[in-house]
Structures are given as structure tokens and as C-alpha cells.
Coordinates of N, CA and C and ligand atoms in Angstrom, one line a residue:
M1 N -3.8 17.8 -17.5 CA -3.7 16.4 -17.7 C -4.5 15.6 -16.6
T2 N -5.3 14.6 -17.0 CA -6.1 13.9 -16.0 C -5.1 13.1 -15.1
R3 N -5.4 13.1 -13.8 CA -4.6 12.4 -12.9 C -4.7 10.9 -13.1
H4 N -3.5 10.3 -13.2 CA -3.6 8.8 -13.3 C -3.3 8.3 -11.9
L5 N -4.3 7.7 -11.3 CA -4.2 7.1 -10.0 C -3.6 5.7 -10.1
R6 N -2.5 5.5 -9.5 CA -1.9 4.1 -9.6 C -2.5 3.1 -8.7
L7 N -2.5 1.9 -9.1 CA -3.0 0.8 -8.3 C -1.9 -0.2 -8.0
G8 N -1.6 -0.3 -6.8 CA -0.6 -1.3 -6.4 C -1.4 -2.5 -5.8
I9 N -1.0 -3.7 -6.3 CA -1.7 -4.9 -5.8 C -0.9 -5.6 -4.8
N10 N -1.5 -5.8 -3.6 CA -0.8 -6.5 -2.5 C -1.1 -8.0 -2.6
I11 N -0.1 -8.8 -2.9 CA -0.3 -10.2 -3.1 C 0.0 -11.1 -1.9
D12 N 0.1 -10.5 -0.7 CA 0.4 -11.3 0.5 C -0.5 -12.5 0.7
H13 N -1.8 -12.2 0.5 CA -2.8 -13.3 0.9 C -2.9 -14.4 -0.2
V14 N -2.3 -14.2 -1.3 CA -2.1 -15.4 -2.2 C -1.2 -16.3 -1.5
A15 N -0.1 -15.8 -0.9 CA 0.8 -16.6 -0.1 C 0.2 -17.2 1.1
T16 N -0.7 -16.5 1.7 CA -1.4 -17.0 2.9 C -2.1 -18.3 2.5
I17 N -2.8 -18.3 1.4 CA -3.5 -19.5 1.0 C -2.5 -20.7 0.6
R18 N -1.4 -20.3 -0.1 CA -0.4 -21.3 -0.4 C 0.2 -21.9 0.9
N19 N 0.5 -21.0 1.9 CA 1.1 -21.5 3.1 C 0.2 -22.4 4.0
A20 N -1.1 -22.3 3.8 CA -2.1 -23.1 4.5 C -1.8 -24.6 4.3
R21 N -1.3 -24.9 3.1 CA -1.0 -26.3 2.8 C 0.5 -26.6 2.5
G22 N 1.3 -25.5 2.5 CA 2.7 -25.7 2.1 C 2.8 -25.8 0.6
G23 N 3.9 -26.1 0.1 CA 4.0 -26.3 -1.4 C 4.0 -25.0 -2.1
Y24 N 3.6 -25.1 -3.4 CA 3.8 -23.9 -4.3 C 2.5 -23.3 -4.8
H25 N 1.4 -23.8 -4.5 CA 0.1 -23.3 -5.1 C -0.8 -22.7 -4.0
P26 N -1.4 -21.5 -4.3 CA -1.2 -20.6 -5.5 C 0.1 -19.8 -5.4
D27 N 0.7 -19.5 -6.5 CA 2.0 -18.9 -6.5 C 1.8 -17.3 -6.6
P28 N 2.3 -16.6 -5.5 CA 2.1 -15.2 -5.6 C 2.8 -14.5 -6.8
V29 N 3.8 -15.1 -7.3 CA 4.5 -14.5 -8.5 C 3.6 -14.6 -9.7
R30 N 2.9 -15.7 -9.8 CA 2.0 -15.9 -10.9 C 0.9 -14.8 -10.8
A31 N 0.4 -14.6 -9.5 CA -0.7 -13.7 -9.3 C -0.2 -12.2 -9.6
A32 N 1.1 -12.0 -9.3 CA 1.6 -10.6 -9.6 C 1.7 -10.4 -11.1
I33 N 2.1 -11.4 -11.9 CA 2.1 -11.3 -13.3 C 0.7 -11.1 -13.9
M34 N -0.2 -11.8 -13.3 CA -1.6 -11.7 -13.7 C -2.1 -10.2 -13.4
A35 N -1.7 -9.7 -12.3 CA -2.1 -8.3 -11.9 C -1.6 -7.3 -12.9
A36 N -0.4 -7.6 -13.4 CA 0.2 -6.7 -14.4 C -0.7 -6.7 -15.6
Q37 N -1.1 -7.9 -16.0 CA -2.0 -8.0 -17.2 C -3.3 -7.4 -17.0
A38 N -3.8 -7.3 -15.8 CA -5.1 -6.7 -15.5 C -5.0 -5.2 -15.3
G39 N -3.9 -4.6 -15.4 CA -3.8 -3.2 -15.4 C -3.2 -2.6 -14.1
A40 N -2.6 -3.4 -13.2 CA -2.0 -2.9 -12.0 C -0.7 -2.1 -12.4
D41 N -0.4 -1.2 -11.5 CA 0.8 -0.3 -11.8 C 2.0 -0.7 -11.0
G42 N 1.7 -1.6 -9.9 CA 2.8 -2.0 -9.1 C 2.4 -3.2 -8.2
I43 N 3.4 -3.8 -7.6 CA 3.1 -5.0 -6.7 C 3.6 -4.6 -5.3
T44 N 2.8 -4.9 -4.3 CA 3.2 -4.7 -3.0 C 3.3 -6.0 -2.2
A45 N 4.3 -6.2 -1.4 CA 4.4 -7.4 -0.6 C 5.0 -7.1 0.7
H46 N 4.4 -7.6 1.8 CA 4.9 -7.4 3.1 C 5.7 -8.6 3.6
L47 N 7.0 -8.4 3.8 CA 7.8 -9.5 4.4 C 7.8 -9.3 5.9
R48 N 7.0 -10.2 6.6 CA 6.9 -10.0 8.0 C 8.0 -10.8 8.7
E49 N 8.2 -10.4 9.9 CA 9.3 -11.1 10.7 C 9.0 -12.6 10.8
D50 N 7.7 -12.9 11.0 CA 7.4 -14.3 11.2 C 7.1 -15.1 9.9
R51 N 7.3 -14.4 8.7 CA 7.1 -15.0 7.4 C 5.8 -15.7 7.3
R52 N 4.7 -15.1 7.8 CA 3.4 -15.8 7.8 C 2.8 -15.9 6.4
H53 N 3.2 -15.0 5.5 CA 2.7 -15.2 4.2 C 3.8 -15.1 3.2
I54 N 4.3 -13.9 2.8 CA 5.4 -13.8 1.9 C 6.7 -14.3 2.5
S55 N 7.5 -15.0 1.6 CA 8.8 -15.6 2.1 C 9.9 -14.8 1.4
D56 N 11.1 -15.1 1.9 CA 12.3 -14.4 1.4 C 12.5 -14.8 -0.1
H57 N 12.1 -16.1 -0.4 CA 12.3 -16.5 -1.8 C 11.2 -15.8 -2.7
D58 N 10.0 -15.6 -2.2 CA 9.0 -14.8 -3.0 C 9.6 -13.4 -3.3
I59 N 10.2 -12.8 -2.4 CA 10.7 -11.4 -2.6 C 11.8 -11.5 -3.8
K60 N 12.7 -12.5 -3.7 CA 13.7 -12.6 -4.7 C 13.0 -12.8 -6.1
R61 N 12.0 -13.6 -6.2 CA 11.4 -13.9 -7.4 C 10.5 -12.7 -7.9
L62 N 9.9 -12.0 -6.9 CA 9.0 -10.8 -7.3 C 9.9 -9.8 -7.9
A63 N 11.1 -9.6 -7.3 CA 12.0 -8.5 -7.8 C 12.6 -8.9 -9.2
K64 N 12.7 -10.2 -9.5 CA 13.3 -10.6 -10.8 C 12.3 -10.9 -11.9
E65 N 11.2 -11.5 -11.5 CA 10.3 -12.0 -12.6 C 9.1 -11.2 -12.9
V66 N 8.8 -10.2 -12.1 CA 7.6 -9.4 -12.4 C 7.9 -8.1 -13.1
P67 N 7.2 -7.8 -14.1 CA 7.5 -6.6 -14.9 C 6.8 -5.3 -14.4
L68 N 6.7 -5.2 -13.0 CA 6.1 -4.0 -12.4 C 7.0 -3.6 -11.2
P69 N 7.0 -2.3 -10.9 CA 7.8 -1.9 -9.7 C 7.3 -2.6 -8.4
L70 N 8.3 -3.0 -7.6 CA 8.0 -3.7 -6.4 C 8.1 -2.7 -5.2
N71 N 7.0 -2.7 -4.4 CA 6.9 -1.9 -3.2 C 7.0 -2.9 -2.0
L72 N 8.2 -3.0 -1.4 CA 8.4 -3.9 -0.3 C 8.0 -3.3 1.0
E73 N 7.1 -3.9 1.7 CA 6.6 -3.4 3.0 C 7.5 -4.1 4.1
I74 N 8.1 -3.3 4.9 CA 8.9 -3.9 6.0 C 8.8 -3.1 7.3
A75 N 9.1 -3.8 8.4 CA 9.2 -3.1 9.7 C 10.7 -2.5 9.7
A76 N 10.9 -1.5 10.5 CA 12.2 -0.8 10.5 C 13.2 -1.6 11.4
T77 N 13.5 -2.8 11.0 CA 14.5 -3.6 11.7 C 15.8 -3.8 10.9
G78 N 16.8 -4.2 11.6 CA 18.1 -4.4 10.9 C 18.0 -5.5 9.9
E79 N 17.3 -6.6 10.2 CA 17.2 -7.7 9.3 C 16.5 -7.3 8.0
M80 N 15.4 -6.5 8.1 CA 14.7 -6.1 6.9 C 15.5 -5.0 6.1
L81 N 16.3 -4.2 6.8 CA 17.1 -3.3 6.0 C 18.1 -4.1 5.1
D82 N 18.7 -5.1 5.7 CA 19.7 -5.9 4.9 C 19.0 -6.5 3.7
I83 N 17.8 -7.0 3.9 CA 17.0 -7.6 2.8 C 16.7 -6.6 1.7
A84 N 16.2 -5.4 2.1 CA 15.9 -4.4 1.2 C 17.1 -3.9 0.4
L85 N 18.2 -3.8 1.1 CA 19.5 -3.3 0.4 C 20.0 -4.4 -0.6
A86 N 19.7 -5.7 -0.2 CA 20.2 -6.8 -1.1 C 19.3 -6.8 -2.4
H87 N 18.0 -6.5 -2.3 CA 17.2 -6.6 -3.5 C 16.9 -5.3 -4.2
V88 N 17.1 -4.2 -3.5 CA 16.9 -2.9 -4.1 C 15.5 -2.8 -4.8
P89 N 14.4 -2.9 -4.1 CA 13.1 -2.7 -4.8 C 12.9 -1.3 -5.2
H90 N 11.9 -1.0 -6.0 CA 11.6 0.3 -6.4 C 11.3 1.2 -5.2
A91 N 10.5 0.6 -4.2 CA 10.2 1.4 -3.1 C 10.1 0.5 -1.8
C92 N 10.3 1.1 -0.7 CA 10.0 0.4 0.6 C 9.0 1.2 1.4
C93 N 8.0 0.5 1.9 CA 7.0 1.2 2.8 C 7.3 0.7 4.2
I94 N 7.6 1.6 5.1 CA 7.9 1.2 6.5 C 6.6 1.1 7.2
V95 N 6.4 0.0 7.8 CA 5.1 -0.2 8.6 C 5.5 -0.6 10.0
P96 N 4.6 -0.4 11.0 CA 4.8 -0.9 12.3 C 4.4 -2.4 12.3
E97 N 5.0 -3.1 13.2 CA 4.7 -4.6 13.2 C 4.7 -5.1 14.6
K98 N 3.6 -5.7 14.9 CA 3.5 -6.4 16.2 C 3.3 -7.9 15.9
R99 N 4.0 -8.7 16.6 CA 4.0 -10.2 16.3 C 2.6 -10.8 16.4
E100 N 1.8 -10.3 17.4 CA 0.5 -10.9 17.7 C -0.6 -10.4 16.9
E101 N -0.4 -9.3 16.1 CA -1.5 -8.7 15.3 C -1.9 -9.6 14.1
V102 N -3.1 -9.5 13.7 CA -3.6 -10.2 12.6 C -3.2 -9.5 11.3
T103 N -3.3 -8.2 11.3 CA -2.8 -7.4 10.2 C -2.2 -6.1 10.8
T104 N -1.7 -5.2 9.9 CA -1.1 -4.0 10.4 C -2.2 -3.1 11.1
E105 N -2.1 -2.9 12.4 CA -3.2 -2.4 13.1 C -3.3 -0.9 13.1
G106 N -2.2 -0.2 13.2 CA -2.2 1.3 13.2 C -1.1 1.8 12.4
G107 N -1.0 3.1 12.3 CA 0.2 3.7 11.6 C 1.4 3.7 12.4
L108 N 2.5 4.1 11.7 CA 3.8 4.2 12.3 C 3.9 5.4 13.2
D109 N 4.5 5.3 14.4 CA 4.7 6.5 15.2 C 6.0 7.2 14.8
V110 N 5.9 8.0 13.8 CA 7.1 8.7 13.2 C 7.6 9.7 14.2
K111 N 6.7 10.4 14.9 CA 7.1 11.4 15.8 C 7.9 10.8 16.9
G112 N 7.5 9.7 17.5 CA 8.2 9.0 18.6 C 9.5 8.3 18.1
G113 N 9.5 7.9 16.9 CA 10.7 7.1 16.4 C 11.6 7.9 15.5
R114 N 11.5 9.2 15.6 CA 12.1 10.1 14.6 C 13.6 9.8 14.3
A115 N 14.4 9.6 15.4 CA 15.9 9.5 15.1 C 16.2 8.2 14.4
H116 N 15.6 7.1 14.9 CA 15.8 5.8 14.2 C 15.3 5.8 12.8
L117 N 14.1 6.3 12.6 CA 13.5 6.3 11.2 C 14.3 7.2 10.3
H118 N 14.8 8.3 10.8 CA 15.6 9.2 9.9 C 16.8 8.5 9.4
A119 N 17.5 7.8 10.2 CA 18.7 7.0 9.8 C 18.3 5.9 8.8
Y120 N 17.2 5.3 9.1 CA 16.7 4.1 8.3 C 16.4 4.6 6.9
I121 N 15.6 5.7 6.9 CA 15.2 6.2 5.6 C 16.5 6.6 4.8
G122 N 17.5 7.2 5.5 CA 18.7 7.6 4.8 C 19.4 6.4 4.2
A123 N 19.5 5.3 4.9 CA 20.2 4.1 4.3 C 19.5 3.6 3.1
L124 N 18.1 3.6 3.1 CA 17.4 3.1 1.9 C 17.5 4.1 0.7
R125 N 17.4 5.4 1.0 CA 17.5 6.4 -0.1 C 18.8 6.5 -0.7
E126 N 19.8 6.2 0.1 CA 21.2 6.2 -0.5 C 21.3 5.2 -1.6
K127 N 20.6 4.1 -1.5 CA 20.6 3.0 -2.6 C 19.6 3.3 -3.7
G128 N 18.9 4.5 -3.6 CA 18.0 4.9 -4.7 C 16.6 4.3 -4.4
I129 N 16.3 3.8 -3.2 CA 15.0 3.2 -2.9 C 14.1 4.4 -2.4
R130 N 12.9 4.5 -3.0 CA 12.0 5.5 -2.6 C 11.3 5.0 -1.3
V131 N 11.2 5.9 -0.3 CA 10.7 5.5 1.0 C 9.4 6.1 1.3
S132 N 8.5 5.2 1.7 CA 7.1 5.6 2.1 C 6.9 5.2 3.6
L133 N 6.2 6.1 4.3 CA 5.9 5.8 5.7 C 4.4 5.6 5.9
F134 N 4.0 4.5 6.5 CA 2.6 4.1 6.6 C 2.1 4.7 7.9
I135 N 1.3 5.8 7.8 CA 0.8 6.5 9.0 C -0.7 6.7 9.0
D136 N -1.1 6.9 10.3 CA -2.5 7.3 10.4 C -2.7 8.8 9.9
P137 N -3.9 9.2 9.5 CA -4.1 10.5 9.0 C -4.1 11.6 10.2
D138 N -2.9 11.7 10.8 CA -2.7 12.6 11.9 C -1.7 13.7 11.5
P139 N -2.1 14.9 11.6 CA -1.2 16.0 11.1 C 0.2 16.0 11.8
A140 N 0.3 15.6 13.0 CA 1.6 15.6 13.7 C 2.5 14.5 13.0
Q141 N 1.9 13.4 12.6 CA 2.7 12.3 12.0 C 3.1 12.7 10.6
V142 N 2.1 13.4 9.9 CA 2.4 13.9 8.5 C 3.6 14.8 8.6
K143 N 3.6 15.8 9.5 CA 4.7 16.8 9.6 C 6.0 16.1 9.9
A144 N 6.0 15.1 10.9 CA 7.2 14.4 11.3 C 7.7 13.6 10.1
A145 N 6.9 13.0 9.2 CA 7.3 12.3 8.1 C 8.1 13.2 7.1
A146 N 7.5 14.4 6.9 CA 8.2 15.4 6.0 C 9.5 15.8 6.6
E147 N 9.5 16.0 7.9 CA 10.8 16.6 8.5 C 11.9 15.6 8.5
I148 N 11.6 14.2 8.5 CA 12.7 13.3 8.5 C 13.1 12.8 7.1
G149 N 12.5 13.4 6.1 CA 13.0 13.1 4.7 C 12.3 11.9 4.0
A150 N 11.1 11.6 4.4 CA 10.3 10.5 3.6 C 10.0 11.1 2.3
D151 N 9.9 10.2 1.3 CA 9.4 10.7 -0.1 C 7.9 10.7 -0.1
V152 N 7.4 9.7 0.5 CA 5.9 9.4 0.4 C 5.3 9.1 1.8
I153 N 4.0 9.4 1.9 CA 3.3 8.9 3.1 C 2.2 8.0 2.5
E154 N 2.0 6.9 3.1 CA 0.8 6.1 2.8 C -0.2 6.2 4.0
L155 N -1.3 6.8 3.7 CA -2.3 7.0 4.7 C -3.1 5.7 5.0
H156 N -3.2 5.4 6.3 CA -3.9 4.2 6.7 C -5.4 4.4 6.6
T157 N -6.0 3.6 5.7 CA -7.5 3.8 5.5 C -8.3 2.8 6.3
G158 N -7.6 2.0 7.2 CA -8.3 0.9 7.9 C -9.5 1.4 8.7
R159 N -9.3 2.5 9.5 CA -10.4 3.0 10.3 C -11.6 3.5 9.5
Y160 N -11.3 4.2 8.4 CA -12.3 4.7 7.5 C -13.1 3.5 7.0
C161 N -12.5 2.4 6.6 CA -13.2 1.2 6.1 C -14.0 0.5 7.1
E162 N -13.5 0.5 8.3 CA -14.2 -0.3 9.4 C -15.4 0.4 10.0
T163 N -15.5 1.7 9.8 CA -16.6 2.5 10.4 C -17.7 2.7 9.4
S164 N -18.8 3.4 9.9 CA -19.9 3.7 9.0 C -20.5 5.0 9.4
G165 N -21.4 5.5 8.5 CA -22.1 6.7 8.9 C -21.2 7.9 9.2
K166 N -21.6 8.6 10.3 CA -20.9 9.8 10.7 C -19.4 9.6 11.0
A167 N -19.2 8.4 11.6 CA -17.8 8.1 12.0 C -16.9 7.9 10.7
R168 N -17.5 7.3 9.7 CA -16.8 7.1 8.5 C -16.5 8.5 7.8
D169 N -17.5 9.3 7.8 CA -17.4 10.7 7.2 C -16.2 11.4 7.9
E170 N -16.2 11.3 9.2 CA -15.1 11.9 10.0 C -13.7 11.4 9.6
E171 N -13.6 10.1 9.4 CA -12.4 9.4 9.1 C -12.0 9.9 7.7
L172 N -13.0 10.0 6.8 CA -12.7 10.5 5.4 C -12.2 11.9 5.5
G173 N -12.8 12.7 6.3 CA -12.3 14.1 6.5 C -10.9 14.2 6.9
A174 N -10.5 13.3 7.9 CA -9.1 13.3 8.4 C -8.2 12.9 7.2
L175 N -8.6 11.9 6.4 CA -7.7 11.5 5.3 C -7.6 12.6 4.3
Q176 N -8.6 13.3 4.0 CA -8.6 14.4 3.1 C -7.6 15.5 3.6
K177 N -7.7 15.8 4.9 CA -6.9 16.9 5.4 C -5.4 16.5 5.5
A178 N -5.2 15.2 5.9 CA -3.8 14.7 5.9 C -3.2 14.7 4.5
A179 N -4.0 14.4 3.5 CA -3.4 14.3 2.2 C -3.1 15.7 1.7
R180 N -3.9 16.7 2.0 CA -3.7 18.1 1.6 C -2.4 18.6 2.3
L181 N -2.3 18.3 3.6 CA -1.1 18.8 4.4 C 0.1 18.2 3.8
G182 N 0.1 16.9 3.6 CA 1.3 16.1 3.1 C 1.7 16.7 1.8
A183 N 0.8 16.9 0.9 CA 1.2 17.4 -0.4 C 1.8 18.8 -0.3
T184 N 1.2 19.6 0.6 CA 1.8 21.0 0.8 C 3.2 20.9 1.3
L185 N 3.5 19.9 2.1 CA 4.9 19.7 2.6 C 5.8 19.0 1.6
G186 N 5.3 18.7 0.4 CA 6.2 18.1 -0.6 C 6.2 16.6 -0.6
L187 N 5.3 16.0 0.1 CA 5.2 14.5 0.1 C 4.3 14.0 -1.0
E188 N 4.7 12.8 -1.5 CA 3.7 12.1 -2.4 C 2.8 11.3 -1.5
I189 N 1.5 11.3 -1.9 CA 0.5 10.7 -1.1 C -0.1 9.4 -1.6
H190 N 0.0 8.4 -0.8 CA -0.6 7.1 -1.2 C -1.6 6.8 0.0
A191 N -2.4 5.8 -0.3 CA -3.4 5.3 0.7 C -3.7 3.8 0.6
G192 N -4.1 3.2 1.7 CA -4.4 1.8 1.6 C -4.7 1.2 2.9
H193 N -5.3 0.0 2.9 CA -5.6 -0.9 4.0 C -7.1 -1.0 4.1
G194 N -7.6 -2.2 3.8 CA -9.0 -2.6 4.0 C -9.9 -2.1 2.9
L195 N -9.4 -1.5 1.8 CA -10.2 -1.0 0.7 C -11.0 -2.1 0.0
S196 N -12.2 -1.7 -0.4 CA -13.0 -2.7 -1.1 C -13.8 -1.9 -2.3
F197 N -14.6 -2.7 -3.0 CA -15.4 -2.0 -4.1 C -16.3 -0.9 -3.4
E198 N -16.7 -1.2 -2.2 CA -17.7 -0.3 -1.6 C -16.9 1.0 -1.0
T199 N -15.7 0.8 -0.6 CA -15.1 1.9 0.1 C -14.1 2.7 -0.7
V200 N -13.7 2.2 -1.9 CA -12.6 2.8 -2.6 C -12.9 4.2 -3.2
G201 N -14.2 4.4 -3.6 CA -14.5 5.7 -4.4 C -14.1 6.9 -3.7
P202 N -14.5 7.2 -2.5 CA -14.2 8.5 -1.8 C -12.7 8.7 -1.6
V203 N -11.9 7.6 -1.4 CA -10.5 7.7 -1.2 C -9.8 8.0 -2.6
A204 N -10.3 7.3 -3.6 CA -9.8 7.6 -4.9 C -10.1 9.0 -5.4
A205 N -11.1 9.6 -4.8 CA -11.5 11.0 -5.2 C -10.7 12.1 -4.5
I206 N -9.8 11.7 -3.5 CA -9.0 12.7 -2.9 C -8.0 13.2 -3.9
P207 N -8.0 14.4 -4.2 CA -7.1 14.9 -5.4 C -5.6 14.7 -5.2
E208 N -5.1 14.7 -3.9 CA -3.7 14.6 -3.7 C -3.2 13.1 -3.8
V209 N -4.1 12.2 -3.7 CA -3.7 10.7 -3.6 C -3.4 10.3 -5.0
V210 N -2.2 9.7 -5.1 CA -1.7 9.2 -6.5 C -1.5 7.7 -6.5
E211 N -1.7 7.0 -5.4 CA -1.5 5.6 -5.5 C -2.3 4.9 -4.4
L212 N -3.0 3.8 -4.7 CA -3.7 3.0 -3.7 C -3.1 1.6 -3.7
N213 N -2.9 1.1 -2.5 CA -2.4 -0.3 -2.4 C -3.5 -1.1 -1.8
I214 N -3.9 -2.2 -2.5 CA -5.0 -3.0 -2.1 C -4.7 -4.5 -2.3
G215 N -5.1 -5.3 -1.3 CA -4.8 -6.7 -1.4 C -5.9 -7.6 -0.9
H216 N -6.2 -7.7 0.4 CA -7.0 -8.7 0.9 C -8.4 -8.8 0.2
F217 N -9.0 -7.7 0.0 CA -10.4 -7.8 -0.6 C -10.3 -8.4 -2.0
L218 N -9.3 -8.0 -2.8 CA -9.2 -8.5 -4.2 C -8.9 -10.0 -4.2
V219 N -8.0 -10.4 -3.3 CA -7.7 -11.9 -3.3 C -9.0 -12.6 -2.9
G220 N -9.7 -12.1 -1.9 CA -11.0 -12.7 -1.5 C -12.0 -12.7 -2.7
E221 N -12.1 -11.6 -3.3 CA -13.1 -11.4 -4.4 C -12.8 -12.3 -5.6
A222 N -11.5 -12.7 -5.7 CA -11.1 -13.6 -6.8 C -11.8 -14.9 -6.7
I223 N -12.2 -15.3 -5.6 CA -12.9 -16.6 -5.4 C -14.2 -16.5 -6.2
F224 N -14.8 -15.3 -6.2 CA -16.1 -15.2 -6.8 C -16.1 -14.8 -8.3
C225 N -15.1 -14.0 -8.6 CA -15.2 -13.5 -10.0 C -13.8 -13.6 -10.8
G226 N -12.8 -14.1 -10.1 CA -11.5 -14.3 -10.7 C -10.6 -13.1 -10.3
F227 N -9.3 -13.3 -10.3 CA -8.4 -12.3 -9.8 C -8.3 -11.1 -10.8
E228 N -8.2 -11.4 -12.1 CA -8.1 -10.4 -13.1 C -9.3 -9.5 -13.1
A229 N -10.5 -10.2 -13.0 CA -11.8 -9.4 -13.1 C -11.9 -8.6 -11.9
S230 N -11.5 -9.0 -10.7 CA -11.6 -8.2 -9.5 C -10.7 -7.0 -9.6
I231 N -9.5 -7.2 -10.2 CA -8.6 -6.0 -10.3 C -9.1 -5.0 -11.3
R232 N -9.7 -5.5 -12.4 CA -10.2 -4.7 -13.5 C -11.4 -3.8 -12.9
R233 N -12.2 -4.5 -12.1 CA -13.4 -3.8 -11.5 C -12.9 -2.7 -10.6
M234 N -11.9 -3.0 -9.8 CA -11.3 -2.0 -8.8 C -10.7 -0.8 -9.6
R235 N -10.0 -1.1 -10.7 CA -9.4 -0.1 -11.5 C -10.5 0.8 -12.1
Q236 N -11.6 0.2 -12.5 CA -12.7 1.0 -13.1 C -13.3 1.9 -12.0
L237 N -13.5 1.4 -10.8 CA -14.1 2.2 -9.8 C -13.2 3.4 -9.4
M238 N -11.9 3.1 -9.3 CA -10.9 4.1 -9.0 C -10.9 5.2 -10.1
D239 N -10.9 4.8 -11.4 CA -10.9 5.7 -12.5 C -12.1 6.6 -12.5
Q240 N -13.3 6.0 -12.2 CA -14.5 6.7 -12.2 C -14.5 7.8 -11.1
A241 N -14.0 7.4 -9.9 CA -14.0 8.3 -8.8 C -13.0 9.4 -9.0
S242 N -11.8 9.0 -9.5 CA -10.7 10.1 -9.7 C -11.1 11.0 -10.8
A243 N -11.9 10.6 -11.8 CA -12.3 11.5 -12.8 C -13.3 12.6 -12.3
E244 N -13.8 12.3 -11.1 CA -14.8 13.3 -10.6 C -14.1 14.2 -9.6
T245 N -12.8 14.2 -9.4 CA -12.2 15.1 -8.5 C -12.2 16.5 -9.1
P246 N -12.2 17.6 -8.3 CA -12.4 18.9 -8.8 C -11.4 19.3 -9.9
E247 N -10.2 18.9 -9.8 CA -9.2 19.3 -10.8 C -9.5 18.7 -12.2
N248 N -10.0 17.4 -12.1 CA -10.4 16.8 -13.4 C -11.7 17.3 -14.0
Q249 N -12.6 17.7 -13.1 CA -13.8 18.3 -13.5 C -13.5 19.7 -14.2
D250 N -12.6 20.4 -13.6 CA -12.2 21.7 -14.2 C -11.7 21.5 -15.6
L251 N -10.9 20.5 -15.7 CA -10.3 20.2 -17.1 C -11.3 19.9 -18.1
K252 N -12.4 19.1 -17.6 CA -13.4 18.8 -18.5 C -14.2 20.0 -19.0
T253 N -14.4 20.9 -18.1 CA -15.3 22.1 -18.4 C -14.5 23.2 -19.1
A254 N -13.1 23.2 -19.0 CA -12.3 24.3 -19.5 C -12.5 24.4 -21.0
Ligands
PXP1 N1 -0.8 -0.8 2.6 C1 -0.1 -1.2 3.7 C2 1.0 -0.3 4.2 C3 -0.4 -2.5 4.3 O1 0.3 -2.9 5.4 C4 -1.4 -3.3 3.7 C5 -1.7 -4.6 4.3 O2 -0.5 -5.4 4.2 C6 -2.1 -2.8 2.6 C7 -1.8 -1.5 2.1 C8 -3.2 -3.5 1.9 O3 -4.2 -3.8 2.8 P1 -5.4 -4.8 2.4 O4 -4.8 -6.1 2.2 O5 -6.3 -4.7 3.6 O6 -6.0 -4.3 1.1

């Protein structure tokens, strides 16, 4: 069977634009419904401690009004645990969070925060929430994620996207190795951060990756070609690249 690579649309920056003026426009819930119509498989939203984009009310509406699974990104704090347990999203992705950062800068230190994260994951899983840990493509972090009972790892593609030439090839190599290791350890593999039309192909072609979460580029691109069209184009590029993975090639020639 051909691998279906899922596309999760992160609608945080629809809320960023709304919040620039206050009020209700543009509405991230409307964007999420539009993403569903354009072929997205899920919606991702990051509720930050400072509520700089997504609000508590958005989470409530996203959970109720959108016909797609919600992946709630949160820092591993008590406040966010209470919110997740109140809304019971399909999945939670645990991310590191620094108040002063512009966006999520690096992966979670699972190795260093093992005891706290183990208990945190347990509380979410007990409610049936699938737990993902957002980590750098570092074998030690992948192993730690498997050891403390995560269901999923989301590999941070930020450095791969920011670099070029040989450095980018090395980052891609690290993502490929981490994905392979994670899958061997029984983890489901996702990836995301900073992906664009230009960078998505090689990540979509990693055979173990089953979901990509993409936001900022698509919201920006919507200015030029519309939100639905930007999602459809991303979907097309992902499908093209994933059709070229060795397992799918084998199926075609069998
Ligand atoms: N995955 C995670 C865990 C993230 O924190 C983010 C950014 O909120 C994304 C994916 C999406 O990144 P981008 O908006 O750069 O596409």
C-alpha cells in the first residue's frame, strides 16, 4: 500500500494577524475549516504561555467546530496539562518554550527532563491523548523519547530549512537517521518547522515520516495565492516526494 503522508496545518499565524488588530478577523477556526476542505489531515495549534497568537477560546472552538483531529502544542507546564485534560484533543505535542523566543527554537531536552516528562506523558495518555515530543534529530533524544513512553516524535526541521548546501545535506542526513532509529524503537515519526515548497520534498521522502506539520509558510503564501491553493500545492509536493520513496518505488515495479 502506498504510504499516505499526513499534512497537519498549523493555524497559529492566522491568529497572529488577527491579534495585530484585536477583534475577530481573520478567524483561525475558519482557516482550519478551509484547510480541511483543501485536503489537510489535521490541525495544529500552539497555545503559548503568553497567548501571543492562539487563545484559550480558539482551542475550545477548534476542538468543537473543526472536523479534523486537533494536535495541541503545549509546553510541559501544569497550566497546559489542565487545559489539555479539559479539551482532550486527539494529540498533544510537547514543545520547549522560552518567553523571549520568536518561535520554538530548538527541540525538547527529553534526556534532561526525563522524570518530569515521563509523568506528564502518563497523565495525557491516561485520558487517551496521543503524545508527541518535539525533538532535534539527535539519537540520544530519540532513545530517551522511546524510553519514557512517547507515542510519537516530531523531528525539528528548522535547522535543515535554515541552512543550505553541504550543511543542509548534513541536517537532512541527521533527520533520516533519527527517523530510522525512532521507527526501529516503535515510535511514530512526524516532522515540522520552517518547511516551505522549496524544502518539503526531501523530508516528505523520508520513508518513516508519516506526518508533516506546517504553518508559517502556508499562511504567508496565502497572501499571494490563497490559503486553499497554498495547502493544495504543498499536498501535491508532499505526495510527489513520498511517491518516490524506495518502498513506494518497489511497489510500483513489483
Ligand atoms: N511543529 C512544531 C512542534 C512547531 O512548534 C511548529 C511551530 O509552531 C510547527 C511544527 C510549524 O512550524 P512552521 O510554522 O514554521 O511551519
